[in-house]
Amino acid sequence: MTTAQPTPKIAILGAGLIGAAWAALFQHHGADVRVWDPHPDALAATPKRMTKPLAQLAEAAPDAGPLGSVTLCETVAEAVTGADLVQENAPENIPVKHDLYAQVEPLLADHAVLASSTSALTWSELSPGLQDPARLITAHPFNPPHLVPLVEIYGTDADRIARAEALYRGAGRVPVRLNKDATGHIANRLASALWREAVFMVQDGIADVEAIDAALVNGPGLRWSVLGAHMAYHLGGGAGGMQGYLAHLGPSQERRWAALGSPTLSPEVQAELVAGVTREAAGRDIAELEDTRDKALIAALRARKDAPHV
Amino acid sequence: MTTAQPTPKIAILGAGLIGAAWAALFQHHGADVRVWDPHPDALAATPKRMTKPLAQLAEAAPDAGPLGSVTLCETVAEAVTGADLVQENAPENIPVKHDLYAQVEPLLADHAVLASSTSALTWSELSPGLQDPARLITAHPFNPPHLVPLVEIYGTDADRIARAEALYRGAGRVPVRLNKDATGHIANRLASALWREAVFMVQDGIADVEAIDAALVNGPGLRWSVLGAHMAYHLGGGAGGMQGYLAHLGPSQERRWAALGSPTLSPEVQAELVAGVTREAAGRDIAELEDTRDKALIAALRARKDAPHV
C-alpha cells in the first residue's frame, strides 16, 4: 500500500483458520484489522492462531512495510462500523450467513464491500440475505490463504468489485474475476476435474496414488505454477500457437476427453486412496506435511520475485 | 552420478527439439552421449539446438559435475552400439518407429534399454516392432524435458525399468512408473482433464481465458508444484486426513464431478480460445513466452533445493 492512500479498515468476521489467515495477511500489509467471532474462546485464540501466518508472511513478503494493527472486537458492530471491507468467514451454512448479513448490513458504510470467503456456496445463494445485494461479493481464497495469492471474485457492482480488488492487491493477492456465478468458482472446478481423472487412474489400476502425485508435482503442476493451461497449449502449437494447436490436435484432444474416466468413490477406491496417501506421507503427520508445504510455497513465492511467471 | 559408477552411454535417436533437450540433459550430467538423426541437416544443427538447454541447465543444476561428451553419428549403428540407454525421439508414427526398431534391435547390447519418448502412442502399439518386446519401455518426458523433471515410464521388464530409472535419476529426473499401459500416460491425462473444464468455463461464459490461467497459476497450479492432488485432499480433511475428507465431503465431490462440463471445440469456442491467449500474451511472441516460462521454471527448480516439495 502506498503512503498516499489512507490505511484500509478491514473487518474479519469469524476467527477460524481462514479468518486468522486473512487477519494476519491484512495486518502484515499495513491495514487496520478488526476481528470478531461469536465464540469468545475463538476470539481470544486469534492472536495465537495468527502467530504462524505472521511469521510465514515475514519470510514470504519481507518488503510489505510496517505492520498494521489488530483489534479483537466483542461485538459485530465494533468490527464492522467504518470498515472498507468486511471479510466474512462464517460456517458454510446459508441461514447462518443470512442471519449474520442481517446484523451487518445496517452497520455498513455506503462504500463498504461485504465479501464472503465461501468455497461451497454461490453469490446467488448468499445475496438474498441482503436488502441491497450489490453490497455482497464472493471472494474465495485458496488454502493457505496468506500464502497462495489467488482470490476469486464474483459480484454485480463493478465499483465495489474494483475497490475490493484494489484492497486485495494491496495485500499482495491476485484477484481473478468471474463473469458468471458458478459453484466451485474457477480453481475448485479445475481441481475437481483433475482429481476426478487422478481417482480414475487409481480405480483403473493405471498408477498408484503416490505415483500420480509425483507425476503432478514434478510435471504439469510445476509447469502450471509458471504457465496457465490455455497458454501451455498456445506454446504447444509451435509457431502457429493456439490456432495451430487446435487445427492440428483439436480432434485428438476431443478424443482424449472422451476417453477420460468417471470414477466412483466406492469403498474399495476409498480404501486405496487412504492407503496411497498413507504410503506417500511416510509417517509424517498432517502438521508436518503442512509445514513442508508452507516452506515450499514460501520458497516458490520468493523465486517468483526474481523470475515472474508467464 | 557418483564417481564409482562407469560413465553412462546414452544414444539419442532423432535430433529435433526433444532429442536435443535429452542430449543436453545427459551431457550436463556427465554422460557419453551419441546422437543420430536420419537428416544430415538436423544432425549438423544439434550442437546449436543444444546451446540454450545447456546454458539453462548450468543455471538450473549448477552442481552436476563435469560435462560429458557428445558425438554426432552418421549411422544408427555408431550411435547405438554399446549404449546403455537408447532414447528414441522419432516422429509419432507407428511404422516409422517400427522400422527404426528393426534397425536398432540387432545392435543393442544385452543389457540395453530402448526407451521411446512417445507422447501420443503406447507401449502396446510400439512393442510389436521388436523381436523381444521386453527391451522396450516408454519414457515420456514433459516439455521442456531438460527442465521439467518428470519422466513417465511403462514397460514389462522390471530389471530394465530399474536400470533406466537409475539413469534418469542420475540425470536429475524424477521417473514415475505406470502399472498399466495408458494413452496419455499420467500427466497428459491430468492436463487433458483439467483443460476440458478450463475450456468448458470459457464456453459457458464463467470466466475469460486469461482469468482462468491467472487463477491456475496463482492458485492450484502453485500448490500442485509443491503438493500432489491426492495429498491436497488428505490435508483438506483436517485431523481426519483423506479418510475424514472422503467421509464428510466425498458425496459433495461426486456431485461436483457430475456438474463438470463437456465442451466442444466449436469454431466459436476455438475463436474465443485464440482471442483469449492473444490478450494474455499481450504482444509477446512464442519465443518470448517460452523464455519467460523457462526463467520461471529455473527459479522454481532452484527454490526446491532449499525447500523440497511434499
XYZ file of C-alpha atoms in Angstrom:
620
model
C 0.000 0.000 0.000
C 1.407 3.379 -0.935
C 1.698 6.045 1.730
C -0.629 8.333 -0.239
C -3.582 6.019 0.462
C -5.428 6.059 3.792
C -4.927 2.935 5.894
C -7.537 0.366 4.830
C -10.010 -0.682 7.508
C -10.724 -4.398 7.302
C -13.256 -6.333 9.382
C -12.762 -10.079 9.726
C -15.911 -11.953 10.787
C -15.158 -15.448 12.033
C -11.778 -16.202 13.566
C -11.193 -19.794 12.492
C -8.161 -20.800 10.431
C -9.306 -18.876 7.343
C -10.260 -15.779 9.329
C -6.967 -15.796 11.228
C -5.049 -16.147 7.945
C -6.910 -13.139 6.460
C -6.243 -11.139 9.638
C -2.524 -11.933 9.512
C -2.374 -11.124 5.801
C -4.021 -7.719 6.130
C -2.050 -6.825 9.256
C 1.187 -7.793 7.521
C 0.287 -5.426 4.682
C -0.369 -2.489 6.989
C -4.153 -2.498 7.362
C -6.241 -1.610 10.411
C -7.798 -5.028 11.147
C -10.751 -5.654 13.453
C -11.702 -9.239 14.230
C -14.982 -10.544 15.603
C -16.134 -14.080 16.366
C -19.379 -15.137 18.093
C -17.408 -17.541 20.318
C -15.341 -15.684 22.937
C -12.829 -18.546 23.101
C -12.234 -18.426 19.351
C -11.839 -14.655 19.512
C -9.356 -14.900 22.382
C -7.364 -17.535 20.455
C -6.982 -15.276 17.398
C -3.553 -13.803 18.240
C -2.183 -17.315 18.799
C -3.695 -18.508 15.510
C -2.103 -15.545 13.729
C 1.419 -16.203 15.024
C 2.492 -18.758 12.431
C 0.885 -16.993 9.440
C 2.558 -13.722 10.506
C 5.957 -15.408 10.788
C 5.483 -17.039 7.370
C 4.448 -13.724 5.805
C 7.600 -12.096 7.152
C 9.527 -14.656 5.077
C 7.280 -14.742 2.020
C 6.751 -10.982 1.695
C 9.539 -9.219 3.625
C 9.058 -5.908 1.777
C 5.487 -5.223 2.855
C 6.312 -2.248 5.069
C 5.217 -1.643 8.668
C 2.660 -3.936 10.297
C -0.901 -2.723 10.712
C -2.967 -3.085 13.861
C -5.305 -5.817 15.074
C -8.230 -5.224 17.427
C -10.326 -8.041 18.872
C -13.966 -6.916 18.952
C -16.638 -8.233 21.286
C -19.457 -7.077 19.018
C -20.108 -7.235 15.293
C -20.853 -3.505 15.358
C -17.419 -2.658 16.729
C -15.727 -4.689 13.979
C -17.840 -3.590 11.044
C -18.526 0.107 11.683
C -16.377 2.209 9.374
C -14.819 -0.798 7.596
C -13.917 -0.555 3.904
C -14.037 -4.324 3.514
C -15.855 -6.881 5.652
C -14.441 -10.377 5.038
C -16.985 -12.956 6.228
C -15.731 -16.428 7.198
C -18.816 -17.915 8.841
C -19.669 -21.619 8.559
C -20.794 -22.843 5.101
C -24.465 -22.640 6.047
C -26.882 -20.335 4.237
C -29.166 -19.432 7.192
C -26.144 -18.742 9.421
C -24.663 -16.404 6.831
C -28.032 -14.733 6.131
C -28.501 -14.061 9.853
C -25.057 -12.529 10.031
C -25.661 -10.361 6.948
C -28.896 -9.085 8.511
C -26.882 -7.894 11.513
C -24.052 -6.462 9.434
C -25.878 -4.663 6.617
C -27.363 -1.771 8.668
C -23.882 -1.053 10.069
C -22.063 -0.889 6.728
C -20.676 2.361 5.378
C -22.088 3.295 1.957
C -18.837 2.464 0.186
C -18.187 -0.773 2.107
C -17.869 -4.179 0.457
C -19.176 -7.293 2.194
C -17.041 -10.182 0.907
C -17.757 -13.827 1.633
C -14.857 -16.295 1.714
C -17.314 -19.052 0.823
C -15.953 -22.057 -1.012
C -19.050 -24.238 -1.402
C -21.802 -21.619 -1.761
C -22.532 -19.128 -4.527
C -23.330 -15.411 -4.685
C -26.843 -16.319 -5.887
C -27.433 -18.341 -2.739
C -25.975 -15.724 -0.398
C -27.217 -12.417 -1.847
C -30.880 -12.919 -0.823
C -29.614 -12.342 2.728
C -29.215 -8.627 1.990
C -31.571 -5.704 1.391
C -29.094 -4.466 -1.225
C -27.404 -7.493 -2.840
C -24.964 -5.203 -4.661
C -23.083 -4.843 -1.360
C -22.065 -8.513 -1.474
C -19.269 -10.164 -3.401
C -17.879 -13.667 -3.094
C -14.109 -13.503 -2.589
C -12.775 -17.025 -2.290
C -9.176 -17.525 -1.147
C -7.232 -20.703 -1.883
C -5.760 -22.525 1.083
C -3.483 -21.484 2.775
C -4.924 -18.003 2.124
C -1.995 -15.952 3.412
C 0.440 -17.772 1.065
C -1.474 -18.715 -2.099
C -2.159 -15.394 -3.896
C -5.441 -16.239 -5.644
C -8.727 -14.577 -4.622
C -11.683 -15.463 -6.885
C -14.288 -12.735 -7.109
C -17.891 -12.542 -8.239
C -20.381 -9.772 -7.669
C -22.709 -7.426 -9.521
C -21.459 -3.943 -8.574
C -18.470 -3.056 -10.767
C -17.362 -0.218 -8.475
C -17.385 -2.370 -5.367
C -15.577 -5.176 -7.195
C -12.879 -2.739 -8.322
C -12.468 -1.339 -4.792
C -12.234 -4.831 -3.311
C -9.674 -5.873 -5.938
C -7.525 -2.858 -5.044
C -7.635 -3.832 -1.360
C -6.688 -7.455 -2.142
C -3.868 -6.336 -4.446
C -2.643 -4.055 -1.677
C -2.368 -7.184 0.466
C -0.276 -8.968 -2.171
C -3.183 -11.016 -3.543
C -4.026 -11.727 -7.182
C -7.776 -11.150 -7.604
C -9.379 -13.006 -10.528
C -12.862 -12.125 -11.734
C -15.661 -14.496 -12.734
C -18.147 -13.265 -15.348
C -20.865 -15.564 -14.068
C -21.713 -17.073 -10.703
C -20.511 -20.694 -10.582
C -20.331 -23.401 -7.927
C -16.668 -24.087 -7.161
C -15.654 -20.733 -8.676
C -12.747 -21.414 -11.084
C -9.991 -23.075 -9.058
C -12.011 -25.767 -7.311
C -13.680 -26.683 -10.621
C -10.209 -27.184 -12.121
C -9.042 -29.091 -9.041
C -12.133 -31.272 -9.078
C -11.742 -32.059 -12.787
C -8.109 -33.019 -12.320
C -8.788 -35.115 -9.216
C -11.578 -36.992 -10.997
C -9.033 -38.294 -13.525
C -6.469 -38.904 -10.754
C -9.004 -41.058 -8.869
C -9.965 -42.813 -12.108
C -6.331 -43.817 -12.704
C -6.216 -45.313 -9.204
C -9.520 -47.135 -9.745
C -8.431 -48.409 -13.171
C -5.013 -49.574 -11.939
C -3.044 -47.266 -14.253
C -0.877 -45.901 -11.438
C -0.570 -45.718 -7.657
C -1.715 -42.697 -5.640
C 1.842 -41.659 -4.846
C 2.999 -42.078 -8.477
C 0.178 -39.810 -9.668
C 1.069 -37.168 -7.086
C 4.769 -37.389 -8.020
C 3.903 -37.035 -11.717
C 1.792 -33.946 -10.987
C 4.282 -32.202 -8.703
C 7.267 -32.884 -10.989
C 5.403 -32.352 -14.256
C 2.227 -30.396 -15.019
C 1.912 -28.941 -11.503
C 5.375 -27.415 -11.714
C 4.587 -26.053 -15.187
C 1.166 -24.700 -14.120
C 2.917 -22.745 -11.370
C 4.509 -20.625 -14.104
C 2.210 -21.064 -17.150
C -1.569 -21.368 -17.473
C -3.281 -24.339 -19.120
C -4.566 -22.367 -22.097
C -1.187 -20.710 -22.582
C 0.542 -24.112 -22.399
C -1.433 -25.234 -25.457
C -0.558 -21.928 -27.159
C 3.129 -22.790 -26.669
C 2.447 -26.439 -27.597
C 1.280 -25.302 -31.038
C 4.755 -24.208 -32.110
C 4.908 -21.151 -34.362
C 1.159 -21.477 -35.061
C 0.285 -21.020 -31.391
C -3.199 -21.924 -30.128
C -4.648 -21.685 -33.654
C -2.096 -24.174 -34.968
C -2.622 -26.439 -31.978
C -6.397 -26.517 -32.442
C -6.133 -27.079 -36.196
C -3.698 -29.979 -35.863
C -4.531 -31.519 -32.485
C -8.016 -30.289 -31.612
C -9.686 -33.501 -32.857
C -7.236 -35.722 -30.931
C -7.833 -33.619 -27.805
C -11.588 -34.173 -28.156
C -10.967 -37.929 -28.497
C -8.792 -37.803 -25.385
C -11.566 -36.009 -23.450
C -13.979 -38.742 -24.494
C -11.572 -41.366 -23.131
C -11.202 -39.800 -19.659
C -12.691 -41.696 -16.770
C -15.704 -41.332 -14.479
C -14.675 -42.922 -11.196
C -16.885 -43.787 -8.243
C -15.764 -43.282 -4.659
C -16.628 -46.889 -3.810
C -15.402 -48.377 -0.513
C -12.583 -50.117 -2.459
C -11.464 -46.911 -4.163
C -11.678 -45.001 -0.871
C -9.533 -47.652 0.817
C -6.927 -47.396 -1.953
C -6.866 -43.585 -1.695
C -6.362 -43.746 2.071
C -3.671 -46.431 1.738
C -1.955 -44.429 -1.012
C -1.692 -41.132 0.863
C -0.600 -43.081 3.939
C 2.307 -44.572 1.936
C 3.053 -41.159 0.458
C 3.012 -39.444 3.866
C 5.626 -41.989 5.013
C 4.953 -41.420 8.708
C 4.608 -37.629 8.507
C 1.512 -36.307 10.306
C -0.762 -33.577 8.938
C 1.070 -30.793 10.784
C 4.438 -31.891 9.394
C 3.055 -32.188 5.854
C 1.505 -28.703 6.128
C 4.778 -27.320 7.407
C 6.682 -28.806 4.453
C 4.021 -27.489 2.052
C 4.238 -23.987 3.519
C 8.054 -23.866 3.413
C 7.955 -24.965 -0.242
C 5.245 -22.386 -1.054
C 7.274 -19.605 0.572
C 10.356 -20.613 -1.448
C 8.277 -20.702 -4.639
C 6.784 -17.271 -3.911
C 10.226 -15.783 -3.287
C 11.513 -17.335 -6.539
C 8.699 -15.555 -8.420
C 10.010 -12.162 -7.420
C 13.201 -12.697 -9.422
C 11.584 -14.625 -12.267
C 7.873 -13.839 -12.620
C 5.528 -16.392 -14.137
C 4.198 -16.029 -17.694
C 26.306 -39.680 -10.973
C 28.818 -40.854 -8.429
C 32.419 -41.378 -9.481
C 32.231 -45.059 -8.579
C 29.832 -45.688 -11.490
C 31.059 -46.090 -15.085
C 30.073 -43.230 -17.386
C 26.635 -43.983 -18.836
C 26.483 -44.366 -22.601
C 23.343 -42.787 -23.997
C 22.187 -42.898 -27.627
C 19.759 -40.199 -28.773
C 17.839 -41.113 -31.925
C 16.194 -38.112 -33.559
C 17.709 -34.666 -33.039
C 14.634 -32.435 -33.022
C 13.796 -30.229 -30.046
C 13.091 -33.173 -27.733
C 16.189 -35.096 -28.831
C 18.406 -32.046 -28.413
C 16.974 -31.420 -24.936
C 17.721 -35.048 -23.924
C 21.243 -34.750 -25.350
C 21.898 -31.551 -23.403
C 20.459 -33.053 -20.221
C 22.616 -36.195 -20.342
C 25.751 -34.276 -21.362
C 25.184 -31.823 -18.500
C 25.037 -34.774 -16.105
C 28.296 -36.287 -17.347
C 27.144 -38.989 -19.759
C 28.779 -40.126 -23.001
C 26.084 -39.044 -25.495
C 25.872 -40.169 -29.105
C 23.294 -38.518 -31.359
C 21.925 -39.777 -34.664
C 19.314 -38.308 -36.997
C 18.353 -39.557 -40.462
C 18.526 -35.983 -41.801
C 22.119 -34.721 -42.049
C 20.973 -31.109 -41.662
C 19.154 -31.909 -38.430
C 22.197 -33.788 -37.147
C 24.507 -30.892 -38.014
C 22.165 -28.449 -36.248
C 22.269 -30.440 -32.989
C 25.068 -28.505 -31.242
C 23.253 -25.230 -31.988
C 19.965 -26.667 -30.697
C 21.727 -27.790 -27.508
C 23.225 -24.366 -26.721
C 20.241 -22.861 -24.917
C 19.305 -26.034 -22.980
C 22.930 -26.387 -21.840
C 23.048 -22.759 -20.667
C 19.732 -23.216 -18.823
C 20.961 -26.435 -17.188
C 24.057 -24.622 -15.940
C 21.668 -22.311 -14.055
C 19.078 -24.897 -13.019
C 21.515 -27.612 -11.890
C 24.889 -25.971 -11.239
C 26.149 -28.852 -9.085
C 26.002 -31.594 -11.721
C 29.760 -32.025 -12.015
C 31.850 -32.109 -15.205
C 30.135 -32.150 -18.596
C 30.025 -35.387 -20.570
C 30.794 -35.759 -24.251
C 28.600 -35.507 -27.335
C 29.329 -37.306 -30.601
C 27.287 -36.748 -33.754
C 26.888 -40.109 -35.525
C 26.252 -40.612 -39.227
C 24.849 -44.095 -38.732
C 22.401 -45.649 -36.296
C 24.964 -48.378 -35.618
C 27.595 -45.889 -34.454
C 25.117 -44.289 -32.032
C 23.529 -47.431 -30.637
C 26.380 -49.921 -30.356
C 27.426 -50.252 -26.729
C 24.730 -47.880 -25.437
C 23.163 -48.480 -22.019
C 20.086 -46.473 -22.937
C 18.740 -45.660 -26.396
C 16.292 -42.730 -26.220
C 14.130 -42.731 -29.355
C 12.533 -39.442 -30.471
C 11.263 -40.369 -33.937
C 8.026 -38.876 -35.351
C 4.778 -40.090 -33.721
C 4.148 -42.637 -36.465
C 3.986 -46.359 -35.713
C 5.508 -47.689 -38.991
C 8.358 -45.146 -38.774
C 9.171 -46.229 -35.224
C 8.825 -49.945 -36.054
C 11.255 -49.538 -38.992
C 13.716 -47.825 -36.707
C 13.381 -50.519 -34.008
C 14.078 -53.201 -36.646
C 17.380 -51.476 -37.434
C 18.259 -50.851 -33.799
C 17.377 -54.141 -32.114
C 20.155 -56.321 -33.617
C 22.715 -53.724 -32.494
C 21.589 -53.493 -28.877
C 23.749 -54.782 -26.038
C 22.020 -57.449 -23.930
C 21.560 -55.092 -21.004
C 20.456 -52.100 -23.107
C 17.105 -50.358 -22.720
C 15.301 -48.965 -25.750
C 13.185 -46.057 -24.460
C 10.613 -44.222 -26.549
C 9.857 -40.564 -25.745
C 6.423 -41.056 -27.313
C 3.644 -38.823 -26.063
C 0.692 -39.963 -28.187
C 1.441 -43.671 -28.638
C 1.502 -46.552 -26.165
C 3.882 -49.379 -25.326
C 1.297 -51.844 -26.682
C 1.339 -50.115 -30.055
C 5.124 -49.851 -30.216
C 6.344 -53.167 -28.786
C 5.235 -55.293 -31.794
C 8.116 -53.598 -33.640
C 10.612 -55.708 -31.679
C 11.615 -59.390 -31.645
C 11.949 -59.076 -27.869
C 9.393 -56.541 -26.609
C 10.950 -56.633 -23.124
C 13.743 -54.425 -24.474
C 11.300 -51.530 -24.939
C 9.970 -49.064 -22.409
C 8.030 -45.860 -22.943
C 9.781 -42.994 -21.158
C 7.804 -39.836 -21.719
C 9.356 -36.505 -20.711
C 7.277 -33.394 -20.044
C 8.094 -30.301 -22.052
C 10.629 -28.700 -21.745
C 12.361 -32.044 -20.978
C 15.650 -30.657 -19.680
C 13.849 -28.500 -17.073
C 10.679 -30.353 -16.022
C 11.900 -33.377 -14.012
C 9.118 -35.871 -14.774
C 9.756 -38.984 -16.904
C 6.763 -41.351 -17.105
C 7.746 -44.979 -17.552
C 5.959 -48.112 -18.667
C 7.471 -51.451 -19.667
C 7.334 -55.143 -18.833
C 10.914 -55.974 -17.772
C 11.406 -54.941 -14.134
C 15.219 -55.074 -14.377
C 15.363 -52.870 -17.447
C 12.877 -50.427 -15.888
C 15.019 -50.211 -12.747
C 18.208 -49.633 -14.789
C 16.504 -46.938 -16.878
C 15.166 -45.241 -13.735
C 18.679 -45.141 -12.281
C 19.984 -43.495 -15.452
C 17.185 -40.902 -15.446
C 17.744 -40.189 -11.750
C 21.438 -39.743 -12.494
C 20.391 -37.028 -14.926
C 18.335 -35.251 -12.283
C 14.991 -36.614 -13.500
C 12.110 -37.955 -11.411
C 10.966 -41.212 -13.015
C 7.369 -42.223 -12.253
C 6.105 -45.706 -13.009
C 2.779 -46.690 -14.571
C 1.342 -50.093 -13.588
C -0.627 -50.356 -16.810
C -0.140 -49.073 -20.341
C -2.360 -45.998 -20.874
C -2.813 -43.443 -23.646
C -1.593 -40.077 -22.378
C 0.424 -41.757 -19.614
C -0.407 -39.919 -16.335
C 0.479 -36.271 -16.854
C -1.273 -35.645 -20.156
C -4.398 -37.353 -18.850
C -4.379 -34.949 -15.891
C -3.640 -31.996 -18.196
C -6.384 -33.024 -20.574
C -8.936 -33.410 -17.769
C -8.080 -30.005 -16.359
C -8.138 -28.310 -19.773
C -11.538 -29.818 -20.550
C -13.020 -27.931 -17.588
C -10.996 -24.812 -18.466
C -12.455 -24.844 -22.000
C -15.917 -25.509 -20.594
C -15.704 -22.407 -18.393
C -14.814 -20.351 -21.483
C -17.649 -21.902 -23.499
C -20.139 -21.389 -20.662
C -19.102 -17.782 -20.031
C -17.983 -18.405 -16.432
C -14.602 -16.720 -16.943
C -12.239 -15.423 -19.620
C -9.258 -17.442 -20.876
C -6.756 -15.163 -19.153
C -8.702 -15.177 -15.863
C -8.696 -18.993 -15.822
C -4.954 -19.091 -16.486
C -4.327 -16.484 -13.760
C -6.446 -18.473 -11.301
C -4.497 -21.658 -12.082
C -1.010 -20.122 -11.894
C -1.758 -18.202 -8.672
C -3.864 -20.915 -7.066
C -3.959 -24.681 -7.671
C -1.002 -24.677 -10.093
C 1.233 -23.061 -7.494
C 0.016 -25.526 -4.856
C 0.406 -28.555 -7.191
C 4.031 -27.560 -7.694
C 4.635 -28.459 -4.047
C 1.778 -30.856 -3.151
C 0.021 -33.610 -5.140
C -3.735 -33.635 -5.756
C -4.393 -36.681 -3.586
C -2.230 -35.281 -0.791
C -4.051 -31.929 -1.024
C -7.320 -33.688 -0.142
C -5.504 -35.514 2.683
C -4.553 -32.100 4.114
C -8.032 -30.739 3.297
C -9.555 -33.335 5.621
C -8.115 -31.748 8.761
C -7.046 -34.117 11.517
C -9.012 -36.939 9.832
C -6.920 -36.727 6.677
C -8.120 -38.403 3.479
C -10.439 -40.711 5.426
C -12.123 -37.742 7.080
C -12.312 -35.866 3.798
C -13.972 -38.785 2.000
C -16.409 -39.403 4.854
C -17.517 -35.780 5.064
C -17.061 -34.432 1.553
C -16.894 -37.495 -0.718
C -20.578 -37.223 -1.684
C -20.269 -33.498 -2.480
C -17.149 -34.218 -4.552
C -19.116 -36.794 -6.566
C -21.884 -34.216 -7.120
C -19.262 -31.708 -8.247
C -17.817 -34.239 -10.716
C -21.309 -34.747 -12.140
C -21.636 -30.968 -12.635
C -18.371 -30.569 -14.595
C -18.690 -29.651 -18.243
C -18.190 -31.400 -21.596
C -17.183 -28.669 -24.004
C -16.945 -28.878 -27.784
C -14.142 -27.242 -29.726
C -16.665 -25.493 -31.985
C -15.479 -22.672 -34.268
C -16.868 -20.161 -31.735
C -15.031 -21.755 -28.804
C -11.821 -22.021 -30.848
C -12.087 -18.330 -31.751
C -12.532 -17.406 -28.089
C -9.516 -19.527 -27.053
C -7.334 -17.889 -29.707
C -8.573 -14.403 -28.778
C -8.019 -15.161 -25.097
C -4.417 -16.326 -25.350
C -3.737 -13.399 -27.690
C -4.966 -10.982 -24.996
C -2.982 -12.906 -22.378
C 0.223 -12.888 -24.468
C -0.102 -9.069 -24.680
C 2.157 -8.794 -27.718
C 4.741 -11.350 -26.582
C 5.629 -13.877 -29.298
C 6.093 -17.614 -28.687
C 9.860 -17.323 -28.199
C 9.462 -14.588 -25.576
C 6.752 -16.538 -23.742
C 8.956 -19.669 -23.734
C 11.863 -17.666 -22.451
C 9.767 -16.272 -19.573
C 8.437 -19.774 -18.830
C 11.957 -21.222 -18.734
C 13.339 -18.490 -16.469
C 10.437 -19.039 -14.067
C 10.937 -22.835 -14.178
C 14.644 -22.468 -13.409
C 13.855 -20.195 -10.447
C 11.249 -22.686 -9.194
C 13.685 -25.601 -9.531
C 16.366 -23.715 -7.603
C 13.850 -22.848 -4.888
C 13.104 -26.572 -4.480
C 16.663 -27.293 -3.462
C 16.279 -25.221 -0.298
C 12.670 -26.164 0.375
C 11.743 -29.507 -1.214
C 8.135 -30.208 -2.158
C 5.939 -32.524 -0.063
